Coordinates of C-alpha atoms in Angstrom, one line a residue:
X1 CA -27.6 -13.1 -27.3
X2 CA -26.4 -13.8 -23.7
X3 CA -25.3 -11.4 -20.9
X4 CA -21.9 -12.6 -19.6
X5 CA -20.1 -15.6 -20.7
X6 CA -17.3 -16.2 -17.8
X7 CA -14.2 -14.0 -19.5
X8 CA -16.0 -12.5 -21.7
X9 CA -16.6 -8.9 -22.5
X10 CA -19.0 -6.7 -25.0
X11 CA -17.1 -4.7 -27.3
X12 CA -18.2 -2.5 -29.9
X13 CA -17.1 -3.1 -33.8
X14 CA -17.4 -0.4 -36.6
X15 CA -19.5 -1.6 -39.6
X16 CA -19.2 -1.2 -43.6
X17 CA -22.7 1.0 -44.5
X18 CA -25.5 -0.7 -45.2
X19 CA -24.0 -4.6 -43.1
X20 CA -25.4 -4.7 -40.0
X21 CA -27.1 -8.0 -41.1
X22 CA -24.1 -9.5 -42.9
X23 CA -21.6 -8.9 -40.2
X24 CA -24.2 -10.4 -37.6
X25 CA -24.5 -13.6 -39.0
X26 CA -20.6 -13.3 -40.6
X27 CA -19.8 -13.1 -36.6
X28 CA -22.4 -15.9 -35.5
X29 CA -20.9 -18.1 -38.1
X30 CA -17.7 -17.6 -36.5
X31 CA -18.8 -18.6 -32.7
X32 CA -19.0 -14.8 -31.4
X33 CA -22.0 -13.8 -29.7
X34 CA -23.5 -10.5 -31.2
X35 CA -26.1 -7.7 -30.2
X36 CA -27.8 -5.9 -32.6
X37 CA -30.2 -3.7 -30.6
X38 CA -33.4 -2.4 -33.6
X39 CA -35.9 0.1 -33.0
X40 CA -38.9 0.6 -35.8
X41 CA -38.8 3.7 -37.5
X42 CA -41.4 5.2 -39.7
X43 CA -40.6 7.2 -42.8
X44 CA -42.6 9.3 -45.3
X45 CA -41.2 7.7 -49.0
X46 CA -43.5 8.0 -52.2
X47 CA -46.5 10.0 -49.9
X48 CA -46.9 6.6 -47.8
X49 CA -45.8 6.4 -44.5
X50 CA -43.0 3.2 -44.4
X51 CA -42.2 1.3 -41.0
X52 CA -39.1 -0.3 -40.9
X53 CA -36.6 -1.6 -38.6
X54 CA -33.0 0.2 -37.8
X55 CA -30.1 0.0 -36.0
X56 CA -31.1 1.8 -32.6
X57 CA -26.6 2.8 -32.8
X58 CA -25.9 3.0 -36.5
X59 CA -23.1 2.1 -37.8
X60 CA -22.1 -0.2 -34.8
X61 CA -22.6 -3.6 -33.1
X62 CA -21.9 -5.3 -29.9
X63 CA -19.6 -8.6 -29.9
X64 CA -18.5 -10.9 -26.9
X65 CA -15.3 -11.9 -26.7
X66 CA -12.3 -12.9 -24.7
X67 CA -9.4 -10.9 -24.8
X68 CA -7.0 -12.3 -23.4
X69 CA -7.7 -15.5 -26.2
X70 CA -6.0 -13.1 -29.1
X71 CA -9.4 -14.8 -31.7
X72 CA -11.0 -11.4 -31.5
X73 CA -8.3 -10.1 -33.9
X74 CA -10.7 -12.1 -36.6
X75 CA -13.2 -9.7 -36.4
X76 CA -11.6 -7.1 -37.5
X77 CA -11.5 -9.2 -40.9
X78 CA -14.6 -10.0 -41.0
X79 CA -16.8 -9.2 -43.8
X80 CA -19.5 -6.0 -42.8
X81 CA -17.1 -5.2 -40.3
X82 CA -14.5 -1.5 -40.7
X83 CA -13.1 -2.4 -37.2
X84 CA -13.3 -2.8 -33.0
X85 CA -13.5 0.2 -31.4
X86 CA -9.9 0.5 -29.4
X87 CA -8.3 3.4 -27.4
X88 CA -4.4 2.4 -28.1
X89 CA -4.0 -1.2 -29.6
X90 CA -6.8 -3.2 -27.5
X91 CA -10.6 -3.0 -27.8
X92 CA -11.7 -1.1 -25.3
X93 CA -15.1 -3.4 -23.3
X94 CA -18.3 -1.3 -23.4
X95 CA -19.2 -1.3 -19.3
X96 CA -21.3 -4.8 -18.8
X97 CA -24.5 -3.0 -17.1
X98 CA -24.6 -1.0 -20.1
X99 CA -25.3 -3.6 -22.9
X100 CA -26.7 -5.9 -20.2
X101 CA -29.8 -2.4 -19.2
X102 CA -30.2 -2.8 -23.3
X103 CA -30.8 -6.5 -23.4
X104 CA -33.6 -5.9 -20.7
X105 CA -35.3 -2.9 -23.3
X106 CA -35.3 -5.8 -26.1
X107 CA -37.2 -8.8 -27.0
X108 CA -35.1 -12.0 -27.6
X109 CA -34.7 -10.6 -31.8
X110 CA -32.9 -7.5 -30.3
X111 CA -36.0 -4.9 -31.0
X112 CA -36.6 -2.4 -28.4
X113 CA -39.3 -2.7 -26.5
X114 CA -41.8 0.0 -25.6
X115 CA -40.8 2.1 -22.0
X116 CA -43.0 0.8 -19.4
X117 CA -43.7 3.2 -17.5
X118 CA -45.0 6.2 -18.8
X119 CA -47.3 8.9 -16.5
X120 CA -49.4 12.0 -17.4
X121 CA -46.6 14.8 -17.7
X122 CA -43.9 12.7 -20.0
X123 CA -42.4 13.9 -22.8
X124 CA -42.8 11.4 -25.9
X125 CA -42.2 11.2 -29.1
X126 CA -44.1 9.3 -31.4
X127 CA -42.0 6.2 -33.3
X128 CA -45.1 4.9 -36.1
X129 CA -47.6 6.5 -38.4
X130 CA -48.3 10.3 -39.6
X131 CA -47.2 11.6 -37.4
X132 CA -43.8 9.8 -36.4
X133 CA -41.1 12.2 -34.8
X134 CA -43.4 14.1 -33.6
X135 CA -42.7 15.5 -29.3
X136 CA -45.7 15.2 -27.7
X137 CA -46.7 15.3 -23.6
X138 CA -48.7 12.3 -22.4
X139 CA -52.1 13.4 -21.0
X140 CA -53.8 10.2 -20.0
X141 CA -53.4 6.3 -19.7
X142 CA -56.5 4.4 -20.3
X143 CA -56.4 0.8 -18.9
X144 CA -56.4 -0.4 -22.9
X145 CA -52.9 1.1 -23.2
X146 CA -54.5 3.6 -25.4
X147 CA -52.8 6.8 -24.4
X148 CA -54.1 9.6 -24.9
X149 CA -50.9 12.7 -26.2
X150 CA -51.2 16.9 -26.2
X151 CA -49.2 17.6 -29.9
X152 CA -48.6 20.4 -31.5
X153 CA -50.7 20.4 -35.1
X154 CA -51.0 23.7 -36.9
X155 CA -50.6 25.6 -33.7
X156 CA -52.8 24.4 -31.6
X157 CA -52.8 22.1 -28.9
X158 CA -54.2 18.8 -30.4
X159 CA -55.1 15.4 -28.0
X160 CA -54.4 12.3 -29.7
X161 CA -55.2 9.0 -29.1
X162 CA -52.2 6.5 -30.0
X163 CA -50.5 3.0 -28.2
X164 CA -48.3 2.5 -26.1
X165 CA -46.2 0.9 -28.5
X166 CA -46.0 3.9 -30.5
X167 CA -44.4 6.0 -27.9
X168 CA -40.7 6.6 -27.2
X169 CA -39.7 8.7 -24.4
X170 CA -37.7 11.7 -24.6

């Protein structure tokens, strides 16, 4: 995962269902740089809470190449890829600033990192645990990175302590 090589731009490729990892591996094998931002998601399955990684943009992967080389046509025939996103006959580049800002918010493996600057009054969504996908408001941030949030549970405002890594700004 690199920011920008001379002459290359970032493009979006549409993935076949459930083929994100396969497409990523096959594109890398062909020499393409790829970027697949991932986030943790908690779901309830069979009465248990299960946390798993899922693509931040389901169904899409970023691919870097030089469109002038013509080599990009092999992306469309890569196993796991449906097609490159095009407007007309040539793939449309994603703004470099957008991709680089996304990369800055991810670790080396592409996992989305929690926002660093939360402050009291911010609206957040919990991303893990039994309150996953609940909306809350930051009340207080403790020095040990514990965040106290206010959330509505059963019609009442309830104060809950969570780790900063369990929150995503709304």
